[in-house]
Short mmCIF file of N, CA and C in Angstrom, two decimals:
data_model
loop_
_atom_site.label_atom_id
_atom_site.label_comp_id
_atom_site.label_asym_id
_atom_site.label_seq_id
_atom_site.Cartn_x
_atom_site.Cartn_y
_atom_site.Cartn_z
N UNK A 1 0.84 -1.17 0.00
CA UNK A 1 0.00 0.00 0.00
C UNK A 1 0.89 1.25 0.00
N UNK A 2 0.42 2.07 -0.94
CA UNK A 2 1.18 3.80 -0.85
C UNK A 2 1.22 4.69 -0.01
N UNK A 3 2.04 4.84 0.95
CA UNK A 3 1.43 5.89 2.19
C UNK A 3 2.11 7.11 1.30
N UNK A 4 1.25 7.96 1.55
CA UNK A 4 1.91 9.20 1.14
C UNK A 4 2.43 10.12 2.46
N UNK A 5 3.57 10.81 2.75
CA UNK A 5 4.20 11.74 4.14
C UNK A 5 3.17 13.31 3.56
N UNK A 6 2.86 13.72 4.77
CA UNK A 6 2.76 15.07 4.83
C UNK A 6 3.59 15.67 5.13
N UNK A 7 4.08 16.39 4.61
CA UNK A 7 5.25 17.11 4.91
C UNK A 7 4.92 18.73 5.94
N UNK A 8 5.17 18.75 7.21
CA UNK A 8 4.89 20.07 7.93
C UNK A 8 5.43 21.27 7.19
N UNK A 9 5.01 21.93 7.10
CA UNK A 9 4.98 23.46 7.24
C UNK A 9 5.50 24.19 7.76
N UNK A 10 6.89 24.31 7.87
CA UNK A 10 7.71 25.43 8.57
C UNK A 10 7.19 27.29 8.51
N UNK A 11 6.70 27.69 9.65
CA UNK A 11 6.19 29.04 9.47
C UNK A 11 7.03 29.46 10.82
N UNK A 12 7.38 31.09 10.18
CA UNK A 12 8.10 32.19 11.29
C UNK A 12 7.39 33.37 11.26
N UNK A 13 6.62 33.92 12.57
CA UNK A 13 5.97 34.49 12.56
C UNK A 13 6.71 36.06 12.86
N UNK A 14 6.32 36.89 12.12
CA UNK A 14 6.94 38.19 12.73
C UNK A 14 5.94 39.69 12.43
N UNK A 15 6.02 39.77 13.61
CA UNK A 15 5.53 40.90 14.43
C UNK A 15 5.80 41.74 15.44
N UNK A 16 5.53 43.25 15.74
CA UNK A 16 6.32 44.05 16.99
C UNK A 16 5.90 43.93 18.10
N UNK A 17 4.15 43.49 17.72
CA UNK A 17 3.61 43.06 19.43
C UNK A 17 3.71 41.63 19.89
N UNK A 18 4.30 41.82 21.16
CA UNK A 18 4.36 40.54 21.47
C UNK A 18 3.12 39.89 21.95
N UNK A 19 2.51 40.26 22.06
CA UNK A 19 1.07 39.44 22.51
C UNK A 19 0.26 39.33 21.29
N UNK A 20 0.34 39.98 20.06
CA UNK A 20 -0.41 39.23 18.68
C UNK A 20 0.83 38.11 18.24
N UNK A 21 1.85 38.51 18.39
CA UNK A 21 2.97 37.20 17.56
C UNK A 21 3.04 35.94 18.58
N UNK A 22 2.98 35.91 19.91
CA UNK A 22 2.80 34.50 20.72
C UNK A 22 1.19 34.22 19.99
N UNK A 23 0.17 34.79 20.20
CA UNK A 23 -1.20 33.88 20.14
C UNK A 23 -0.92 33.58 18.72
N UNK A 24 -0.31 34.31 17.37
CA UNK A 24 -0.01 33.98 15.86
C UNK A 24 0.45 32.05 16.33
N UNK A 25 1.40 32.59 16.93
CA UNK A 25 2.43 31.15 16.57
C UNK A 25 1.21 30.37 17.76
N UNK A 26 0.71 30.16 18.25
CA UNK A 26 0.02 29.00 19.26
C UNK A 26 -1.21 29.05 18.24
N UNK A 27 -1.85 29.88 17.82
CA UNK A 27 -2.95 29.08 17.02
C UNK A 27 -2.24 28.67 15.35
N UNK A 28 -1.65 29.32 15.01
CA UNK A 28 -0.77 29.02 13.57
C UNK A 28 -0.67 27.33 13.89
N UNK A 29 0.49 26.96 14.74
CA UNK A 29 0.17 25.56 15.35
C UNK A 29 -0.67 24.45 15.21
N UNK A 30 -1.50 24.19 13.80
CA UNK A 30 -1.82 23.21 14.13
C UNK A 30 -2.05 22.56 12.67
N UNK A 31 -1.91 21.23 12.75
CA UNK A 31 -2.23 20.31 12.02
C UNK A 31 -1.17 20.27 10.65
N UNK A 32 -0.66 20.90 9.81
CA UNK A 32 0.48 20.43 9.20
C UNK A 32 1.41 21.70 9.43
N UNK A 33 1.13 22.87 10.02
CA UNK A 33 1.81 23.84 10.73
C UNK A 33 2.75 23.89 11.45
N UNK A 34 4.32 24.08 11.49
CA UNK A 34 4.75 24.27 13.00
C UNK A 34 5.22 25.61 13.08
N UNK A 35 5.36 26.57 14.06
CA UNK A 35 5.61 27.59 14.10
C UNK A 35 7.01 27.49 14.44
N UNK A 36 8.01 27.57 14.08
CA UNK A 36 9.66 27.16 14.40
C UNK A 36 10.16 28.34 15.22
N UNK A 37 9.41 29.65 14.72
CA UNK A 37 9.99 30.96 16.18
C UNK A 37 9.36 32.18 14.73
N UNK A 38 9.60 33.03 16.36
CA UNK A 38 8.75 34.13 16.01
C UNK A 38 10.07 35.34 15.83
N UNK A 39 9.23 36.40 15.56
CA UNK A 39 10.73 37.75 15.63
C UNK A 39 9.82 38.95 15.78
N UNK A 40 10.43 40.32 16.54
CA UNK A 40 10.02 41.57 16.59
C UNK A 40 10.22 42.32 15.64
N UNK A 41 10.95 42.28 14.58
CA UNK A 41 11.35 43.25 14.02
C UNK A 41 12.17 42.60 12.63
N UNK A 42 12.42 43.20 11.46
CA UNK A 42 13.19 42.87 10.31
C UNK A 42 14.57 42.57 10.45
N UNK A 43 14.97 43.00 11.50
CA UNK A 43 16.36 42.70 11.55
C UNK A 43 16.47 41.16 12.14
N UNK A 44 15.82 40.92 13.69
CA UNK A 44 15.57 39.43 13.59
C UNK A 44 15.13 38.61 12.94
N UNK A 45 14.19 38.88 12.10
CA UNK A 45 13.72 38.13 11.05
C UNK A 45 14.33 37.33 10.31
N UNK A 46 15.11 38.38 9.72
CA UNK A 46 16.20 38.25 8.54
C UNK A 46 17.41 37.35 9.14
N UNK A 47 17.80 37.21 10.46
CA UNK A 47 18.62 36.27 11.25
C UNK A 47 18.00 34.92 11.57
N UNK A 48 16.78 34.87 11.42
CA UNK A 48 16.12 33.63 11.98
C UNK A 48 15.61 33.13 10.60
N UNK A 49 15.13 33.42 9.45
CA UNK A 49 14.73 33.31 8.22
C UNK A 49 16.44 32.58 7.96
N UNK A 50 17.55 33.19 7.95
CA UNK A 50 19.11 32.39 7.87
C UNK A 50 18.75 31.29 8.58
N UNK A 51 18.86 31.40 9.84
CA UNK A 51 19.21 30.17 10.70
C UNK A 51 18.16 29.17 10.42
N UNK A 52 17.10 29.35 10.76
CA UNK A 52 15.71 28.13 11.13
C UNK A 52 15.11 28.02 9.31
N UNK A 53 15.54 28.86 8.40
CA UNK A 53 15.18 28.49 7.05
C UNK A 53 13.47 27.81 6.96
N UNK A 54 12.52 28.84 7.32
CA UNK A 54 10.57 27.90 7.33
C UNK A 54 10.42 28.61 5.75
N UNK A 55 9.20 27.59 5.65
CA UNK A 55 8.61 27.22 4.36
C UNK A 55 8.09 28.43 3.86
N UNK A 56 7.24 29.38 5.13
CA UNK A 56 6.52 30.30 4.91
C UNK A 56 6.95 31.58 6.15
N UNK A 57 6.57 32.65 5.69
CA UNK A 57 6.81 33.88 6.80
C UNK A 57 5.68 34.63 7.23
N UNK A 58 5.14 34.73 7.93
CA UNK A 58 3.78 35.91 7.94
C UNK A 58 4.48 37.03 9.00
N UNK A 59 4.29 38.32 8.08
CA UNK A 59 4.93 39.24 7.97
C UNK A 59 3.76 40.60 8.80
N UNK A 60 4.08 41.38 9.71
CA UNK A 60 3.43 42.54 9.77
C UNK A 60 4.08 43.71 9.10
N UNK A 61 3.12 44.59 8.55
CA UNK A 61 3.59 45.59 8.02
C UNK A 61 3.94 46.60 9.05
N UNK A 62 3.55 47.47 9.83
CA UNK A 62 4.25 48.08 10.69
C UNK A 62 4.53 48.08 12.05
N UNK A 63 6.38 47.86 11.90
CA UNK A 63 7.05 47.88 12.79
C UNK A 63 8.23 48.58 13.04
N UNK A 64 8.58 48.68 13.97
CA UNK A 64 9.48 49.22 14.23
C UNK A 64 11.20 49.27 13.55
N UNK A 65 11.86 50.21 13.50
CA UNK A 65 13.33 50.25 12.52
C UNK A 65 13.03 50.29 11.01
N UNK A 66 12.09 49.20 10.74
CA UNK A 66 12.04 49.15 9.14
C UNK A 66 10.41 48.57 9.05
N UNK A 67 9.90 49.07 8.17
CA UNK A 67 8.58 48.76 8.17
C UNK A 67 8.45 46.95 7.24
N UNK A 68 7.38 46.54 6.90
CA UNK A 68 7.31 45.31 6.51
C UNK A 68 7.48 44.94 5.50
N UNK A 69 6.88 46.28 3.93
CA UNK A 69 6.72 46.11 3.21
C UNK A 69 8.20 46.84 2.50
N UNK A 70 9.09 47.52 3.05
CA UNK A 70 10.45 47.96 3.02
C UNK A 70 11.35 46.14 3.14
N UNK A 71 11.10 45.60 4.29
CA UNK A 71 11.73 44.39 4.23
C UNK A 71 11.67 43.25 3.47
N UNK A 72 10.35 43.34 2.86
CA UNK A 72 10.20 42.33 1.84
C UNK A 72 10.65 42.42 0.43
N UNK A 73 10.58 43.88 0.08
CA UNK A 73 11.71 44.40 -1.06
C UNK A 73 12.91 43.99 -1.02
N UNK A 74 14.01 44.20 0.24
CA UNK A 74 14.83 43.77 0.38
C UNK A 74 14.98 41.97 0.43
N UNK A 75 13.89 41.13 1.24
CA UNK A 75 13.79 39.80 1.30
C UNK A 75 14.07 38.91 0.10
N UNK A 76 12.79 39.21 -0.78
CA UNK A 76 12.19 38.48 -1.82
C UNK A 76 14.23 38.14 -2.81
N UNK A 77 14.72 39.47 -3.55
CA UNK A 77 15.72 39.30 -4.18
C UNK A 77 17.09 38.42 -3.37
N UNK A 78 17.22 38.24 -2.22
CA UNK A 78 18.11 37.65 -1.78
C UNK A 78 17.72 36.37 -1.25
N UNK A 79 16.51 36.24 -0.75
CA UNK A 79 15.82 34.76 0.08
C UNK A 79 14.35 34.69 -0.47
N UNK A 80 14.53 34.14 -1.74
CA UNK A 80 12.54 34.60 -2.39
C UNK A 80 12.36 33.09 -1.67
N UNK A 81 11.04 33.88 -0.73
CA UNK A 81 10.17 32.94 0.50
C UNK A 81 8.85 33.07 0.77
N UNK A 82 7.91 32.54 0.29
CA UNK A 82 6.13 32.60 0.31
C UNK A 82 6.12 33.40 1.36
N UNK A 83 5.83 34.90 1.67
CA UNK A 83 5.45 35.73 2.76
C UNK A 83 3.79 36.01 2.41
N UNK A 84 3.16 36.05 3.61
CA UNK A 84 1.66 36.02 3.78
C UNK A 84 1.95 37.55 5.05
N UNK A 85 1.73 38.55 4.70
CA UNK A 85 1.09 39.75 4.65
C UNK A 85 0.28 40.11 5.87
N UNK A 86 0.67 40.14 6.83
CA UNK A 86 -0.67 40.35 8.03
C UNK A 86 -0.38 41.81 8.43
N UNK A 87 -1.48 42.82 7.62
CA UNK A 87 -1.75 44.25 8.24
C UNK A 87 -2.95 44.46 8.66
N UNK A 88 -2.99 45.66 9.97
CA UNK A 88 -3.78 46.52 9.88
C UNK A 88 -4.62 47.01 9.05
N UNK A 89 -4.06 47.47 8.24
CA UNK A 89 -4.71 48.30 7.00
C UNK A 89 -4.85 47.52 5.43
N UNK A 90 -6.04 47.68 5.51
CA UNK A 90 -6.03 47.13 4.25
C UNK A 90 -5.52 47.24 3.00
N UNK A 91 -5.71 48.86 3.11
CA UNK A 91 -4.61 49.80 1.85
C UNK A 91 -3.30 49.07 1.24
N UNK A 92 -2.69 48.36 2.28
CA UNK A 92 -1.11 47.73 2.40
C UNK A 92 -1.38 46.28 1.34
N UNK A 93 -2.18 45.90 1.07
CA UNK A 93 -2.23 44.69 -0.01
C UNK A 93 -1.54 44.76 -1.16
N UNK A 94 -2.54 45.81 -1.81
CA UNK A 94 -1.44 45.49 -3.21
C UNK A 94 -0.11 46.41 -3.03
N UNK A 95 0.32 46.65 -2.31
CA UNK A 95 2.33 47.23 -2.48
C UNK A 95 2.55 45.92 -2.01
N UNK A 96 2.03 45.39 -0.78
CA UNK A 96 2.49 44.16 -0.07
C UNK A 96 2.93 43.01 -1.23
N UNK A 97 1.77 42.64 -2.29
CA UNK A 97 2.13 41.96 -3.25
C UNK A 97 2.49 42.67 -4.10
N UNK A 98 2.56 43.42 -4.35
CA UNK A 98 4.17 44.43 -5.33
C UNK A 98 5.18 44.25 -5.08
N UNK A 99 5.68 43.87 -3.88
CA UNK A 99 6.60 43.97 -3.03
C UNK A 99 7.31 42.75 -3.34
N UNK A 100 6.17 41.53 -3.74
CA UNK A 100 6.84 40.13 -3.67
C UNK A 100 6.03 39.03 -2.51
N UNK A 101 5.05 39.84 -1.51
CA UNK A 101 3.99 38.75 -1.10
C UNK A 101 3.20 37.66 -1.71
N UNK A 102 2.90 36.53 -1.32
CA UNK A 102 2.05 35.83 -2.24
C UNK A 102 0.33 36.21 -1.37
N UNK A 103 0.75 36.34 -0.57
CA UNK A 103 -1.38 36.55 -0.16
C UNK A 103 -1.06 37.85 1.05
N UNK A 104 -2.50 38.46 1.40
CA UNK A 104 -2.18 39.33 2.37
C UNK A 104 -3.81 38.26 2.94
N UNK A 105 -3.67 39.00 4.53
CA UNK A 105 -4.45 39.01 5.30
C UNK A 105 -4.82 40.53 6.35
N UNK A 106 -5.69 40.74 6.46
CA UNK A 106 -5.92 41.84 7.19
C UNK A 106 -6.42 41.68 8.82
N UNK A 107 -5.69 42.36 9.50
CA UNK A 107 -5.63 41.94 11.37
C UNK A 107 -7.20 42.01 11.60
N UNK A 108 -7.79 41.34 12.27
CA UNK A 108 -9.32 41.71 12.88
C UNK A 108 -8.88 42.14 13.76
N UNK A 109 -10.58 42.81 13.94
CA UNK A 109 -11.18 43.79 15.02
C UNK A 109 -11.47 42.56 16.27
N UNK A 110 -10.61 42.27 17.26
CA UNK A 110 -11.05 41.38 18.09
C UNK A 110 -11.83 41.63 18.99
N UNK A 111 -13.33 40.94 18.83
CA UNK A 111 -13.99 41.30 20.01
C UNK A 111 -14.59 39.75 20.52
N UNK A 112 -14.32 39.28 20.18
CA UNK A 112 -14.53 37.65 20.89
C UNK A 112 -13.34 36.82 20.35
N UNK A 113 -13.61 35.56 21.44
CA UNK A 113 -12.41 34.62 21.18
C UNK A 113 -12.55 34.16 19.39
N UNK A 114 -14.14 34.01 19.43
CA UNK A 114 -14.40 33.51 17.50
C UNK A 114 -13.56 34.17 16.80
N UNK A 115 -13.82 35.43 16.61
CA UNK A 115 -13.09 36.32 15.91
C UNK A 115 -11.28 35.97 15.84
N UNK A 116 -10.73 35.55 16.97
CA UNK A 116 -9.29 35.69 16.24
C UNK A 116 -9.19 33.93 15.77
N UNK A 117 -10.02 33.08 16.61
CA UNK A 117 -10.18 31.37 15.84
C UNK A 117 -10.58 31.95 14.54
N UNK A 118 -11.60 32.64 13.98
CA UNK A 118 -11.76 32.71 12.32
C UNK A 118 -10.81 33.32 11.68
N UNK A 119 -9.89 34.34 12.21
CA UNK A 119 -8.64 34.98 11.49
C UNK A 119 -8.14 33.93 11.41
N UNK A 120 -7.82 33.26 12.18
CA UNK A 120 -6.37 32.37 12.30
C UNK A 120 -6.84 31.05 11.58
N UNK A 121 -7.72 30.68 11.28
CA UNK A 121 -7.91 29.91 10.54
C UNK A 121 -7.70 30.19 8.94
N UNK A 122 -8.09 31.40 9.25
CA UNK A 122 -7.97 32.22 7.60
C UNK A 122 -6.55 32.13 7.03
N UNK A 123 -5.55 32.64 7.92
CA UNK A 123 -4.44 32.90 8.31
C UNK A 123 -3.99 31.23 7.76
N UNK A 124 -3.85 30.41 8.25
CA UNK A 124 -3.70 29.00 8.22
C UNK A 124 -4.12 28.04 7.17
N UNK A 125 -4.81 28.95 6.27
CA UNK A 125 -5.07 28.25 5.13
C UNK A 125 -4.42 28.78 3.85
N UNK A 126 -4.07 30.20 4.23
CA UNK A 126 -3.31 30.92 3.34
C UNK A 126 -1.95 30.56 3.56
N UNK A 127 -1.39 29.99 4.69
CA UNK A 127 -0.22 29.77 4.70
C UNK A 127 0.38 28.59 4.33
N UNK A 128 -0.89 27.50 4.42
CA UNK A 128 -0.72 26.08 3.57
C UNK A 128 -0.69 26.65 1.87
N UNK A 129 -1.88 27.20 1.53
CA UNK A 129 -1.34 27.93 0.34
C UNK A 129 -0.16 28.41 -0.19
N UNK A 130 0.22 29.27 0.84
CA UNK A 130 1.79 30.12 0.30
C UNK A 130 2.93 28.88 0.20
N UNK A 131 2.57 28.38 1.31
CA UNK A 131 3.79 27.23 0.79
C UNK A 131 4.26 26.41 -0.18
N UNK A 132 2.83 26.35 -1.19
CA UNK A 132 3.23 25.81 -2.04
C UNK A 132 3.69 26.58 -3.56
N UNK A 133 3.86 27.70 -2.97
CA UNK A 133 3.96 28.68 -4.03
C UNK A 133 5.75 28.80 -4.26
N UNK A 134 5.95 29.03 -5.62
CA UNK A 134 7.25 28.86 -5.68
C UNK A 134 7.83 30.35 -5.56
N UNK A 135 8.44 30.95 -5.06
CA UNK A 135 8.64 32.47 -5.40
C UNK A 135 10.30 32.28 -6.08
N UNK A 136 10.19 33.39 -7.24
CA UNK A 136 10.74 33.67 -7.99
C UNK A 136 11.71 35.40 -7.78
N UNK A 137 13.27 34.81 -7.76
CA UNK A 137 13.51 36.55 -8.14
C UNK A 137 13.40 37.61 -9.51
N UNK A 138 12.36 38.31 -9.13
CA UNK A 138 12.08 39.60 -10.43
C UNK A 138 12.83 40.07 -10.14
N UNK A 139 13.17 40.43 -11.62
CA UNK A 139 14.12 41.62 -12.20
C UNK A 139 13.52 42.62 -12.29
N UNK A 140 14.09 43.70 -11.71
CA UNK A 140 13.30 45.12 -11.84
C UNK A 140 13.71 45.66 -12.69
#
């Protein structure tokens, strides 16, 4: 008989608040997901994206030192890596995928526990998505 492997999902979550990037990586967590580590800022990112090398990145757009969609300009041409887009603002989509994102997601308005289980599910399906996306370096 053929077993086929699922292969997990390496995801690094990065964000400036630490209390949206821990609950990211604990609900991100599940089922062919692993969250391998999280980061505050582009500069860790870019050190942990080296070291721990995940499948996928979900990225906030503003943070601190360098904003998100500044880092993924720089990202994509040196480490092209399925990044999934998590802003505030919606506005930030299409530069986000200008930029070299493969999907965006937009942060909810949390007012019940449902609300961030339905983001993060959202979140979690786009990131099985992104993974299988091949990213390519454009020539500008």
């Amino acid at each position: 008989m053929l077993q086929i492997e699922k292969k997990t999902i390496k995801a690094l979550v990065v964000d400036d608040s630490i209390l949206f990037r821990e609950t990211l990586a604990k609900y991100l967590s599940h089922g062919l997901i692993e969250v391998i580590g999280t980061a505050a800022d582009p500069y860790e990112a870019r050190d942990k994206i080296l070291a721990l090398h995940p499948d996928v990145v979900t990225l906030d757009v503003k943070m601190p030192k360098m904003n998100g969609i500044q880092f993924l300009r720089k990202l994509i041409p040196q480490c092209p890596i399925p990044v999934v887009v998590v802003s505030a603002l919606a506005i930030n989509a299409f530069e986000a995928l200008e930029a070299g994102a493969v999907d965006f997601i937009k942060k909810p308005t949390i007012r019940t526990p449902e609300d961030m289980s339905n983001f993060c599910s959202e979140l979690r399906t786009k990131v099985v998505v992104a993974s299988s996306v091949k990213v390519t370096n454009r020539k500008a």
